[in-house]
Each structure stands twice: as structure tokens, then as C-alpha cells.
Amino acid sequence: MNEEKNNSVWSQSISIKEQLSLMGWLIKTAKPAKYYILAALFGMLGGTVLMTYTTRILANFMNNQLSDDTTVFSQLVVFALIFTFWRMILAVFNFIQNYFISQGAFMALSDVRVRLFDKLHSLGMRFFDQIPAGSLVTRTMNDTSTFWDFWFFIFQFLSAITLIIGAYIGMYMSNAHVTNWLLIIIPAITLIIGVYQKFSTAVYKTMRSKLSSLNAKIAESVAGIAVIQDFNQEARLSSEFQKINSEYYDSRYRMIKADAWLDVLVDLVYGFSLALTLYLLGELSVSNIIVGGTVYAFVNYLGNIFHPLRHLTGSMSTLQDATVSAYRVKKLFAEDEYAPKQNANADGKITKGKIEFKNLNFSYDGKNTILKDLSFVAQPGQTIALVGHTGSGKSSTINALMRFYEFDSGEILLDDQPIRDIEMKNLRREMGLVLQEPYLFYGDINFNIRMYDETLTDEDIKRAAKFVGADKFIEKLPDGYKTIVREGGNGFSAGEKQLISFARTIAHNPKILILDEATSHIDTESEHLIQDALEVIQKDRTTIAIAHRLSTIQHADLILVLDQGQVVERGTHDELVKQDGRYAELVKLQTKQEM
């Protein structure tokens, strides 16, 4: 899957059959709120029955009591009270309908988002390599928000259908002859909506496609503003933006015209229906007495038909939005790029920290092999360093060890157990990973070190921070460990963020440490603090370190020099320098750069 294809879904043609399938899927997603929806349906049906009979009761009153000279004032008062009570009951049914459909829609929307969030966390790293984070946020929040509008649209549709059926029943009970003539409304409206839907679908997809391009251009311009200004490209970018914006304006204008024409045509049919009704009733009045109540009933019932229709036609774009959004979200639910799985009944534990790679082959796409026949052993408590140029396979080795990706063949053994037989929770708990670019979450420093592990006390957190030397800058902050950390750690230097990340790992006391160029963004003073701490915390812990600064791995028990996924040199720092091979060249090159 790639994002270009997903974004272009707005310009793709979705068949009628697939649209119906997607609408069916959307209706099924509301299943957790079925009792709320049933309550809302009860309110809707009750309201429809009352509205139909209210009009008929009032029409009969006008035809009988109001036209009868013997009617006394007290009868009018009693009818007014009964009618008021009747309207109050109708208001209760309307409240039940609106309250429960709102609650049900919120519940269904919440359920979809939670399931989608859980789905994302079950997917493997390969999936996230291909899809930008912004797109996933859009699908989880923006796309799912259209489901709310869709459920309301469906409920409006059902409400319109019941009102129309009720109106025709009421009209038929008033005068069957006129009602039979008014049946022509149904094919007329169906034809108008069908033509509108066919035209608007194409226009709407074009409009949304242009809007996506507009958003992409804005995001690209903001992200690359420094490069744009450096190369004096503001005018060119502005011209491109104006072109896309103009295309979006044109498609939006066509959509507005289509909506306006739809309203006009519906109003024309409504006007024609009223004129036809008055003509037919007038014709009948020549031979029969047609009183005002009957006229009122037909006019009111026609309003019951056309008012919900106008609401529906004004919400047709909701159907387009929800259908395309459902296509994207459903595709995400169907994604099968899951995180690597452990073997059934995997219950192995890491107790010592021995690591062994046996003839490991690894690729990201199943085609281009990154690690080729990789083999090495790290005894408990040893430090193994991985060095090599960019693309040599250092990070891929860590990815395979951490089970972020599945390897193709060979074995990884932990304490002489196949890694797939280790319980995943134990695997994560006993491996401490410090990345090159640390990430801090919104909260305070305490939270970022604790990371939801409530078994850690404040003293444990302070002890971990002191281990890595983070206590020196934390305790100088006004709020100390309670200092608020903004998303991404904004406000902290790269070195400070790395020290907090390192403290987070140490606080959980793992048996295996994995350092992915963990000191590359730290200043020299901070690096010395971490090196001092590592001498203590590496005792009785196995450490795998990817090194950018070779000075940080001189005391490693074993250094592996990787090239194109293969070990080309191995040994201690002194042994490799004496070999005068690739490692020695890297040492000489880095020494020159530091001079």
C-alpha cells in the first residue's frame, strides 16, 4: 500500500454496488449503539404517527366543530387543552428521537475510533514505514467524524420515509382521488435526485481531490519553508497554490450550482403539487362541499413530504463524504501487515541476557536482503558494538532483535531459546531501547521516565536519573521532576531529551540494553556523564550498541564491522586497529574530523 494511492481515492470511481456495500458496512459499525438506535426509532415512529393524526384531528375539528353554529366556547377550550397535551406528547417523542440518536451516534463513533486505534497498534513497522503519520491521524479523526453525519443522514432518511408514508395515508383517508394524483410526486422527486446524484458525484470527487491537493501543497510549503526561502521560490510556490486553489474554486462553484438547482427543482415540484391539490379540490367542490379542514390537511401533509426531502437533498454531500471515508477506514481495518507474532504458547523468559544470531537473513520487503547470513554471540554482561557506513545493516540488526520486523530465515536465540518462544511482554520488559532521536510524551518528567509502570516509586525514578546524570539538569528546573514536558519534548535540548530517555530505560532495569547511536545528539559533557553511568549499569547486562562516535565503544568486548549486511571484521578495538582494515580507516577518518 502507498499513500499516493490512498489519497487519490477521492478521484477514483466507486461503483454503485461498492457504495451500497460501504453504506451497509457503516450501518453495521453502529451495532454497539443498537439499543440507543432502537429507542430513537421508537421516538421517530411515535412522532410520525402523532404528526399524521394531529393533522387529521385538527382537520376534522375544522370541518365539524368550527363550521357548526351550535359549537360552544367550552368545547373550543377543551379541544385546545387536548390538542396542547397532544403536542406535548409529540415533543416528548421528538426528544426521545433526537436524544437517543445523538447518544447512539457518539457511542458508535467512539467505538470505531477505539477499534481503529487498537488496530493501528497491532500493525507492524512495515506498515508505518509506508504511511505518513498525518494520514493515519486524518483517517482516525477526520474520516471517522463523517460517520456521525452519515448515521444522522440515514436516520433522516428513515424519518422522511415514515413521514411520507404517514402523509400519504393521511391524505388517502381525507380524499383518495386527490391522493392518487399526488402519487406522481414520488417518481418526479426520484428522477430529480437520481440525476443530481449522478452529476454531483463526479463534481464532488473532483472537489475533494483538489482539496486534498490544496492541503498537501500547504503542508509541503510550511514544512519546507526554509528551503523555499533559501532558493527564492516563494513566487513559484504561490503560483502553483493559486492554480490549485482556482481549480478547487471552480469545482466548488459547480457543486454550489448543482445544490441550488436541486433546491429550485424540489421547490418547483412542491409548488406544482400545491397547485394540483388546490385545482383538484376546487374541481371537486363544484359537485361536493370541500371544507377548509380538508384543504388544511392536504397542505400540511404536503409539507410533511417536502420539508424532510429538502433536509435530505441538502445533506447529499454527507453521503459522498461518508462513502469515501468509509472506503479509506475499511481499508485500514483490512490491513494485514501485523507486528511479528510469537509462537503459540510462547512462555520463555529472559533470565541472563545471552544473545545469539545464527545465519540470520532479513529483508524489509521480502525481496531485497539486508542482513545476509549474520552470526555472532553476545555472552551475558558483554558489550557488542555495531559499526559501519549508512545502510550497512546496523539498525536492521536491532529491528530484528526487537521483533519490530519478522526475519526471513536463520535464528535469534535469547538465553539459548528461540526468540519466537519468548513471551512478548517479557521480551519487551527485559530489552531496554534508547533511540538516536528520543521521543518524549506530553506529561511531566516523572511520567516520561515511569511510562505507566506504577510499580516504580519516585525514588526509583530519581535513582535512574542520577544513574545517567540527568538529575543535574532536572533538579535545576523550577518544578524538578514535576516539570511539564510538551509533546515531542519541545523546550528541552537534544542532550536533555536523550538523558531522560536513557533514564526511562534504566528505570525498568532491563537485562539487555540496546543503544541505537544513543549518544550521537549529546554534547561532549553529557556524553561523558552517560559513559560514566554505562560503566556501572552495564554490569550483569548485555549491551548491543550502534556507534557513531567510535570513541564511545573502545571498551566493547566485541566490535562487528558491517558492510552490506555482512560482518567483514570482528574483534576488540585494539585488535581491529592492528588489522589496519576498514575499522582502522574509520578511526583515522574520525580522528581527523575531530582535530
C-alpha positions as semicolon CSV with decimal commas, in nm:
position;residue;x (nm);y (nm);z (nm)
1;M;0,000;0,000;0,000
2;N;0,127;0,352;-0,064
3;E;-0,014;0,687;0,034
4;E;-0,041;0,819;-0,318
5;K;-0,299;0,555;-0,396
6;N;-0,490;0,622;-0,080
7;N;-0,507;0,996;-0,136
8;S;-0,627;0,950;-0,493
9;V;-0,936;0,761;-0,375
10;W;-1,121;1,094;-0,400
11;S;-1,070;1,087;-0,774
12;Q;-1,142;0,716;-0,814
13;S;-1,478;0,587;-0,933
14;I;-1,661;0,385;-0,669
15;S;-1,931;0,168;-0,824
16;I;-2,291;0,181;-0,705
17;K;-2,256;-0,176;-0,578
18;E;-1,947;-0,086;-0,376
19;Q;-2,114;0,230;-0,242
20;L;-2,408;0,020;-0,119
21;S;-2,162;-0,226;0,035
22;L;-1,980;0,056;0,214
23;M;-2,309;0,201;0,341
24;G;-2,401;-0,145;0,470
25;W;-2,065;-0,163;0,648
26;L;-2,122;0,180;0,800
27;I;-2,461;0,073;0,932
28;K;-2,302;-0,238;1,087
29;T;-2,042;-0,023;1,268
30;A;-2,330;0,129;1,468
31;K;-2,411;-0,211;1,622
32;P;-2,269;-0,122;1,970
33;A;-2,535;0,151;1,991
34;K;-2,824;-0,068;1,874
35;Y;-3,036;-0,012;2,188
36;Y;-3,000;0,365;2,157
37;I;-3,092;0,342;1,790
38;L;-3,396;0,126;1,868
39;A;-3,510;0,384;2,125
40;A;-3,463;0,660;1,867
41;L;-3,663;0,459;1,613
42;F;-3,941;0,423;1,870
43;G;-3,943;0,802;1,915
44;M;-3,940;0,855;1,539
45;L;-4,231;0,616;1,471
46;G;-4,431;0,755;1,763
47;G;-4,370;1,110;1,642
48;T;-4,469;1,020;1,286
49;V;-4,797;0,860;1,399
50;L;-4,879;1,159;1,618
51;M;-4,795;1,411;1,345
52;T;-5,016;1,225;1,099
53;Y;-5,309;1,204;1,337
54;T;-5,260;1,557;1,471
55;T;-5,319;1,696;1,123
56;R;-5,622;1,471;1,072
57;I;-5,772;1,557;1,415
58;L;-5,730;1,929;1,354
59;A;-5,877;1,897;1,003
60;N;-6,179;1,711;1,138
61;F;-6,224;1,976;1,408
62;M;-6,217;2,249;1,145
63;N;-6,462;2,058;0,924
64;N;-6,707;1,978;1,205
65;Q;-6,691;2,194;1,515
66;L;-6,572;2,521;1,357
67;S;-6,832;2,501;1,081
68;D;-7,111;2,416;1,327
69;D;-7,305;2,712;1,464
70;T;-7,403;2,510;1,774
71;T;-7,041;2,472;1,895
72;V;-6,995;2,647;2,230
73;F;-6,684;2,818;2,367
74;S;-6,623;2,548;2,631
75;Q;-6,584;2,288;2,354
76;L;-6,316;2,501;2,191
77;V;-6,130;2,531;2,524
78;V;-6,146;2,155;2,586
79;F;-6,020;2,085;2,233
80;A;-5,741;2,341;2,275
81;L;-5,628;2,171;2,600
82;I;-5,643;1,825;2,445
83;F;-5,454;1,948;2,138
84;T;-5,189;2,112;2,360
85;F;-5,143;1,788;2,554
86;W;-5,121;1,601;2,223
87;R;-4,845;1,836;2,105
88;M;-4,661;1,789;2,435
89;I;-4,660;1,413;2,379
90;L;-4,528;1,478;2,028
91;A;-4,250;1,692;2,178
92;V;-4,158;1,403;2,412
93;F;-4,132;1,164;2,116
94;N;-3,915;1,417;1,929
95;F;-3,691;1,449;2,235
96;I;-3,657;1,070;2,260
97;Q;-3,568;1,055;1,891
98;N;-3,307;1,334;1,899
99;Y;-3,153;1,239;2,235
100;F;-3,105;0,871;2,165
101;I;-2,980;0,909;1,808
102;S;-2,723;1,164;1,933
103;Q;-2,612;0,934;2,216
104;G;-2,606;0,633;1,984
105;A;-2,403;0,814;1,719
106;F;-2,149;0,927;1,980
107;M;-2,122;0,573;2,118
108;A;-2,078;0,420;1,772
109;L;-1,822;0,685;1,674
110;S;-1,626;0,628;1,995
111;D;-1,629;0,251;1,936
112;V;-1,500;0,287;1,578
113;R;-1,217;0,516;1,689
114;V;-1,112;0,287;1,975
115;R;-1,112;-0,017;1,745
116;L;-0,917;0,175;1,482
117;F;-0,665;0,292;1,744
118;D;-0,621;-0,068;1,865
119;K;-0,586;-0,183;1,505
120;L;-0,304;0,065;1,443
121;H;-0,118;-0,063;1,748
122;S;-0,143;-0,420;1,621
123;L;0,025;-0,337;1,288
124;G;0,392;-0,392;1,219
125;M;0,659;-0,136;1,150
126;R;0,650;-0,214;0,777
127;F;0,305;-0,057;0,762
128;F;0,418;0,264;0,934
129;D;0,718;0,285;0,702
130;Q;0,476;0,328;0,410
131;I;0,202;0,552;0,553
132;P;0,271;0,905;0,686
133;A;0,159;0,969;1,044
134;G;-0,055;1,266;0,931
135;S;-0,259;1,039;0,704
136;L;-0,331;0,798;0,990
137;V;-0,442;1,085;1,214
138;T;-0,674;1,203;0,933
139;R;-0,831;0,859;0,900
140;T;-0,871;0,810;1,274
141;M;-1,025;1,152;1,342
142;N;-1,144;1,330;1,025
143;D;-1,264;1,031;0,822
144;T;-1,446;0,873;1,115
145;S;-1,614;1,204;1,202
146;T;-1,808;1,176;0,875
147;F;-1,965;0,855;1,011
148;W;-2,156;1,067;1,263
149;D;-2,308;1,270;0,980
150;F;-2,385;0,951;0,786
151;W;-2,578;0,793;1,074
152;F;-2,779;1,113;1,111
153;F;-2,841;1,114;0,736
154;I;-2,967;0,754;0,745
155;F;-3,192;0,842;1,037
156;Q;-3,319;1,149;0,850
157;F;-3,384;0,925;0,551
158;L;-3,584;0,676;0,759
159;S;-3,770;0,963;0,924
160;A;-3,850;1,112;0,581
161;I;-3,977;0,776;0,455
162;T;-4,208;0,730;0,756
163;L;-4,333;1,089;0,730
164;I;-4,404;1,048;0,359
165;I;-4,586;0,718;0,418
166;G;-4,781;0,877;0,705
167;A;-4,864;1,179;0,490
168;Y;-4,997;0,964;0,205
169;I;-5,204;0,757;0,449
170;G;-5,345;1,076;0,599
171;M;-5,422;1,222;0,253
172;Y;-5,581;0,897;0,138
173;M;-5,808;0,897;0,444
174;S;-5,903;1,257;0,359
175;N;-5,958;1,211;-0,015
176;A;-5,842;0,908;-0,215
177;H;-5,899;1,070;-0,559
178;V;-5,666;1,365;-0,495
179;T;-5,409;1,139;-0,327
180;N;-5,388;0,912;-0,631
181;W;-5,299;1,214;-0,846
182;L;-5,033;1,324;-0,597
183;L;-4,852;0,990;-0,631
184;I;-4,672;1,144;-0,931
185;I;-4,457;1,331;-0,677
186;I;-4,262;1,014;-0,599
187;P;-4,122;0,937;-0,950
188;A;-4,063;1,310;-1,012
189;I;-3,852;1,351;-0,697
190;T;-3,674;1,019;-0,757
191;L;-3,577;1,129;-1,109
192;I;-3,450;1,468;-0,988
193;I;-3,240;1,317;-0,706
194;G;-3,106;1,045;-0,940
195;V;-2,986;1,300;-1,198
196;Y;-2,842;1,520;-0,922
197;Q;-2,660;1,226;-0,763
198;K;-2,501;1,121;-1,090
199;F;-2,381;1,473;-1,170
200;S;-2,279;1,570;-0,815
201;T;-2,080;1,251;-0,755
202;A;-1,833;1,338;-1,031
203;V;-1,816;1,704;-0,927
204;Y;-1,780;1,620;-0,558
205;K;-1,495;1,375;-0,616
206;T;-1,313;1,635;-0,823
207;M;-1,369;1,894;-0,550
208;R;-1,235;1,666;-0,274
209;S;-0,939;1,564;-0,488
210;K;-0,849;1,931;-0,539
211;L;-0,895;1,996;-0,168
212;S;-0,652;1,713;-0,087
213;S;-0,401;1,863;-0,330
214;L;-0,454;2,203;-0,169
215;N;-0,386;2,064;0,179
216;A;-0,081;1,875;0,055
217;K;0,061;2,190;-0,105
218;I;0,010;2,390;0,216
219;A;0,174;2,116;0,427
220;E;0,466;2,088;0,185
221;S;0,519;2,464;0,178
222;V;0,512;2,501;0,556
223;A;0,743;2,203;0,611
224;G;0,992;2,320;0,352
225;I;0,969;2,696;0,415
226;A;1,341;2,728;0,490
227;V;1,443;2,567;0,158
228;I;1,177;2,765;-0,033
229;Q;1,305;3,096;0,103
230;D;1,669;2,994;0,061
231;F;1,615;2,931;-0,311
232;N;1,378;3,228;-0,362
233;Q;1,092;3,002;-0,473
234;E;0,809;3,190;-0,297
235;A;0,664;3,325;-0,624
236;R;0,666;2,985;-0,795
237;L;0,501;2,813;-0,495
238;S;0,245;3,092;-0,475
239;S;0,163;3,048;-0,845
240;E;0,120;2,671;-0,802
241;F;-0,102;2,725;-0,498
242;Q;-0,316;2,979;-0,684
243;K;-0,363;2,733;-0,972
244;I;-0,480;2,450;-0,743
245;N;-0,694;2,690;-0,541
246;S;-0,858;2,819;-0,860
247;E;-0,935;2,461;-0,969
248;Y;-1,085;2,390;-0,627
249;Y;-1,292;2,710;-0,651
250;D;-1,426;2,608;-0,994
251;S;-1,530;2,262;-0,874
252;R;-1,681;2,409;-0,557
253;Y;-1,875;2,662;-0,765
254;R;-2,015;2,382;-0,982
255;M;-2,121;2,198;-0,665
256;I;-2,296;2,510;-0,532
257;K;-2,481;2,549;-0,864
258;A;-2,589;2,185;-0,854
259;D;-2,719;2,224;-0,498
260;A;-2,901;2,543;-0,596
261;W;-3,065;2,375;-0,894
262;L;-3,170;2,084;-0,677
263;D;-3,340;2,321;-0,433
264;V;-3,513;2,503;-0,718
265;L;-3,641;2,181;-0,876
266;V;-3,767;2,043;-0,543
267;D;-3,944;2,376;-0,477
268;L;-4,098;2,364;-0,826
269;V;-4,236;2,014;-0,763
270;Y;-4,364;2,134;-0,425
271;G;-4,533;2,434;-0,587
272;F;-4,677;2,217;-0,862
273;S;-4,809;1,972;-0,601
274;L;-4,982;2,252;-0,410
275;A;-5,132;2,393;-0,731
276;L;-5,250;2,048;-0,841
277;T;-5,401;1,986;-0,496
278;L;-5,592;2,315;-0,496
279;Y;-5,711;2,256;-0,854
280;L;-5,837;1,904;-0,778
281;L;-6,005;2,012;-0,455
282;G;-6,157;2,311;-0,636
283;E;-6,286;2,083;-0,911
284;L;-6,443;1,855;-0,652
285;S;-6,602;2,149;-0,473
286;V;-6,821;2,211;-0,779
287;S;-7,021;1,897;-0,706
288;N;-6,929;1,842;-0,340
289;I;-6,865;2,068;-0,045
290;I;-6,491;2,077;0,032
291;V;-6,440;2,246;0,368
292;G;-6,132;2,427;0,495
293;G;-6,014;2,141;0,714
294;T;-5,955;1,916;0,413
295;V;-5,757;2,187;0,235
296;Y;-5,552;2,243;0,551
297;A;-5,486;1,867;0,582
298;F;-5,355;1,834;0,224
299;V;-5,135;2,145;0,251
300;N;-4,994;2,022;0,584
301;Y;-4,934;1,668;0,456
302;L;-4,753;1,804;0,150
303;G;-4,533;2,000;0,392
304;N;-4,462;1,674;0,577
305;I;-4,345;1,527;0,246
306;F;-4,130;1,811;0,116
307;H;-3,972;1,951;0,433
308;P;-3,778;1,629;0,516
309;L;-3,696;1,593;0,145
310;R;-3,533;1,936;0,147
311;H;-3,327;1,836;0,453
312;L;-3,218;1,521;0,273
313;T;-3,124;1,692;-0,052
314;G;-2,923;1,947;0,147
315;S;-2,726;1,664;0,306
316;M;-2,644;1,462;-0,006
317;S;-2,276;1,559;0,016
318;T;-2,272;1,381;0,354
319;L;-2,332;1,057;0,168
320;Q;-2,038;1,127;-0,064
321;D;-1,811;1,216;0,227
322;A;-1,903;0,915;0,434
323;T;-1,874;0,671;0,143
324;V;-1,520;0,773;0,051
325;S;-1,416;0,798;0,418
326;A;-1,561;0,452;0,482
327;Y;-1,358;0,322;0,188
328;R;-1,038;0,452;0,348
329;V;-1,118;0,342;0,703
330;K;-1,241;-0,002;0,598
331;K;-0,918;-0,048;0,404
332;L;-0,725;0,029;0,720
333;F;-0,928;-0,223;0,919
334;A;-0,848;-0,482;0,650
335;E;-0,473;-0,411;0,665
336;D;-0,285;-0,734;0,747
337;E;0,071;-0,603;0,793
338;Y;0,072;-0,717;1,154
339;A;0,357;-0,699;1,401
340;P;0,562;-1,021;1,418
341;K;0,389;-1,293;1,617
342;Q;0,540;-1,523;1,875
343;N;0,484;-1,898;1,863
344;A;0,169;-2,037;2,020
345;N;0,204;-2,084;2,396
346;A;0,530;-1,885;2,397
347;D;0,625;-1,864;2,765
348;G;1,003;-1,834;2,760
349;K;1,178;-1,583;2,988
350;I;1,498;-1,385;2,957
351;T;1,697;-1,453;3,274
352;K;2,063;-1,393;3,183
353;G;2,075;-1,190;2,863
354;K;2,270;-1,410;2,624
355;I;2,211;-1,318;2,257
356;E;2,299;-1,533;1,958
357;F;2,238;-1,466;1,588
358;K;2,263;-1,781;1,374
359;N;2,288;-1,739;0,996
360;L;2,021;-1,467;1,003
361;N;1,875;-1,334;0,677
362;F;1,649;-1,030;0,692
363;S;1,467;-0,805;0,444
364;Y;1,203;-0,534;0,471
365;D;1,012;-0,625;0,156
366;G;1,082;-0,998;0,122
367;K;1,291;-0,929;-0,189
368;N;1,598;-0,718;-0,113
369;T;1,800;-0,893;0,157
370;I;1,954;-0,650;0,406
371;L;2,121;-0,888;0,652
372;K;2,295;-1,183;0,493
373;D;2,393;-1,490;0,696
374;L;2,462;-1,277;1,006
375;S;2,608;-1,470;1,301
376;F;2,751;-1,358;1,635
377;V;2,720;-1,434;2,007
378;A;2,692;-1,187;2,296
379;Q;2,751;-1,354;2,631
380;P;2,563;-1,221;2,937
381;G;2,718;-0,893;3,051
382;Q;2,915;-0,836;2,731
383;T;2,901;-0,523;2,517
384;I;2,878;-0,578;2,141
385;A;2,924;-0,274;1,918
386;L;2,799;-0,249;1,559
387;V;2,975;-0,008;1,325
388;G;2,960;0,060;0,954
389;H;2,852;0,313;0,698
390;T;2,487;0,414;0,641
391;G;2,290;0,120;0,502
392;S;2,531;-0,145;0,625
393;G;2,263;-0,318;0,836
394;K;2,322;-0,187;1,189
395;S;1,967;-0,065;1,257
396;S;1,823;-0,367;1,076
397;T;2,003;-0,591;1,325
398;I;1,832;-0,404;1,610
399;N;1,494;-0,417;1,433
400;A;1,518;-0,795;1,400
401;L;1,630;-0,837;1,763
402;M;1,349;-0,616;1,897
403;R;1,090;-0,805;1,688
404;F;0,982;-0,485;1,514
405;Y;1,009;-0,681;1,188
406;E;0,998;-1,051;1,105
407;F;1,324;-1,203;0,977
408;D;1,332;-1,431;0,673
409;S;1,548;-1,722;0,785
410;G;1,806;-1,822;1,040
411;E;1,766;-1,792;1,416
412;I;1,790;-1,545;1,700
413;L;1,840;-1,714;2,037
414;L;1,796;-1,547;2,376
415;D;1,938;-1,748;2,664
416;D;1,956;-2,037;2,412
417;Q;1,580;-2,014;2,342
418;P;1,437;-1,925;2,000
419;I;1,320;-1,563;2,018
420;R;0,974;-1,667;1,895
421;D;0,936;-1,879;2,210
422;I;0,991;-1,582;2,442
423;E;0,676;-1,425;2,588
424;M;0,633;-1,088;2,416
425;K;0,575;-0,896;2,739
426;N;0,890;-1,044;2,888
427;L;1,081;-0,969;2,569
428;R;0,979;-0,601;2,580
429;R;1,036;-0,572;2,954
430;E;1,387;-0,720;2,950
431;M;1,507;-0,518;2,649
432;G;1,578;-0,152;2,703
433;L;1,598;0,053;2,382
434;V;1,743;0,403;2,355
435;L;1,698;0,555;2,009
436;Q;1,905;0,809;1,820
437;E;1,611;1,052;1,822
438;P;1,432;1,016;2,156
439;Y;1,062;1,093;2,186
440;L;0,908;1,248;2,495
441;F;0,533;1,239;2,561
442;Y;0,311;1,512;2,693
443;G;0,316;1,499;3,073
444;D;0,585;1,566;3,330
445;I;0,938;1,427;3,359
446;N;0,821;1,174;3,619
447;F;0,565;1,036;3,373
448;N;0,817;1,018;3,088
449;I;1,055;0,809;3,298
450;R;0,783;0,596;3,460
451;M;0,589;0,527;3,136
452;Y;0,276;0,384;3,304
453;D;0,476;0,145;3,527
454;E;0,308;0,220;3,860
455;T;0,544;-0,018;4,041
456;L;0,818;0,245;4,005
457;T;0,838;0,482;4,300
458;D;0,954;0,842;4,281
459;E;1,279;0,727;4,441
460;D;1,328;0,469;4,165
461;I;1,284;0,745;3,906
462;K;1,532;0,975;4,080
463;R;1,780;0,691;4,112
464;A;1,755;0,615;3,739
465;A;1,800;0,984;3,653
466;K;2,105;1,002;3,880
467;F;2,250;0,691;3,713
468;V;2,265;0,864;3,376
469;G;2,344;1,210;3,507
470;A;2,004;1,355;3,421
471;D;1,946;1,462;3,783
472;K;2,188;1,752;3,745
473;F;1,968;1,947;3,499
474;I;1,631;1,814;3,624
475;E;1,688;1,936;3,980
476;K;1,779;2,282;3,849
477;L;1,434;2,317;3,689
478;P;1,177;2,517;3,893
479;D;0,941;2,219;3,924
480;G;1,207;1,949;3,916
481;Y;1,063;1,609;3,821
482;K;0,714;1,765;3,800
483;T;0,823;1,991;3,514
484;I;0,573;1,973;3,228
485;V;0,702;1,815;2,907
486;R;0,532;1,934;2,590
487;E;0,469;1,693;2,303
488;G;0,796;1,579;2,145
489;G;0,996;1,732;2,429
490;N;0,990;2,085;2,287
491;G;1,175;2,316;2,522
492;F;1,444;2,061;2,611
493;S;1,776;2,033;2,433
494;A;1,862;1,721;2,234
495;G;2,102;1,613;2,508
496;E;1,843;1,662;2,784
497;K;1,582;1,464;2,593
498;Q;1,829;1,181;2,539
499;L;1,923;1,172;2,907
500;I;1,553;1,148;3,008
501;S;1,506;0,872;2,751
502;F;1,809;0,690;2,890
503;A;1,676;0,724;3,245
504;R;1,341;0,582;3,124
505;T;1,518;0,269;3,000
506;I;1,734;0,221;3,308
507;A;1,441;0,271;3,547
508;H;1,284;-0,051;3,418
509;N;1,605;-0,245;3,492
510;P;1,630;-0,449;3,168
511;K;1,876;-0,736;3,128
512;I;1,959;-0,628;2,772
513;L;2,045;-0,273;2,667
514;I;2,017;-0,164;2,304
515;L;2,172;0,171;2,217
516;D;2,090;0,291;1,865
517;E;2,351;0,568;1,827
518;A;2,221;0,691;2,161
519;T;2,497;0,946;2,217
520;S;2,508;1,098;1,866
521;H;2,293;1,401;1,962
522;I;2,451;1,464;2,301
523;D;2,717;1,721;2,372
524;T;3,061;1,613;2,494
525;E;2,991;1,689;2,863
526;S;2,665;1,491;2,863
527;E;2,834;1,208;2,675
528;H;3,093;1,177;2,949
529;L;2,816;1,159;3,208
530;I;2,647;0,877;3,018
531;Q;2,973;0,690;2,967
532;D;3,039;0,705;3,340
533;A;2,688;0,572;3,407
534;L;2,725;0,298;3,146
535;E;3,031;0,158;3,319
536;V;2,810;0,090;3,620
537;I;2,480;-0,013;3,459
538;Q;2,638;-0,245;3,201
539;K;2,750;-0,484;3,474
540;D;2,540;-0,800;3,452
541;R;2,366;-0,657;3,143
542;T;2,420;-0,745;2,779
543;T;2,458;-0,435;2,563
544;I;2,421;-0,403;2,187
545;A;2,540;-0,059;2,077
546;I;2,527;0,103;1,735
547;A;2,809;0,355;1,743
548;H;2,854;0,675;1,551
549;R;3,131;0,807;1,771
550;L;3,388;0,529;1,779
551;S;3,540;0,674;2,095
552;T;3,233;0,552;2,286
553;I;3,290;0,182;2,205
554;Q;3,662;0,141;2,262
555;H;3,596;-0,074;2,568
556;A;3,342;-0,301;2,395
557;D;3,403;-0,675;2,433
558;L;3,339;-0,727;2,062
559;I;3,310;-0,488;1,767
560;L;3,137;-0,603;1,450
561;V;3,210;-0,408;1,132
562;L;2,916;-0,445;0,893
563;D;2,909;-0,387;0,519
564;Q;2,603;-0,463;0,304
565;G;2,452;-0,675;0,579
566;Q;2,758;-0,892;0,639
567;V;3,026;-0,894;0,908
568;V;3,352;-0,804;0,734
569;E;3,560;-0,756;1,051
570;R;3,521;-0,854;1,416
571;G;3,734;-0,813;1,727
572;T;3,817;-0,567;2,005
573;H;3,914;-0,206;1,938
574;D;4,286;-0,278;1,970
575;E;4,266;-0,593;1,756
576;L;4,083;-0,414;1,475
577;V;4,319;-0,115;1,478
578;K;4,614;-0,354;1,442
579;Q;4,444;-0,522;1,143
580;D;4,456;-0,185;0,966
581;G;4,132;-0,264;0,782
582;R;3,803;-0,083;0,746
583;Y;3,762;-0,016;1,116
584;A;4,109;0,139;1,132
585;E;4,015;0,360;0,836
586;L;3,701;0,477;1,019
587;V;3,906;0,556;1,331
588;K;4,161;0,757;1,131
589;L;3,888;0,944;0,942
590;Q;3,700;1,033;1,262
591;T;4,023;1,138;1,436
592;K;4,096;1,381;1,151
593;Q;3,745;1,527;1,169
594;E;3,777;1,588;1,544
595;M;4,114;1,763;1,509
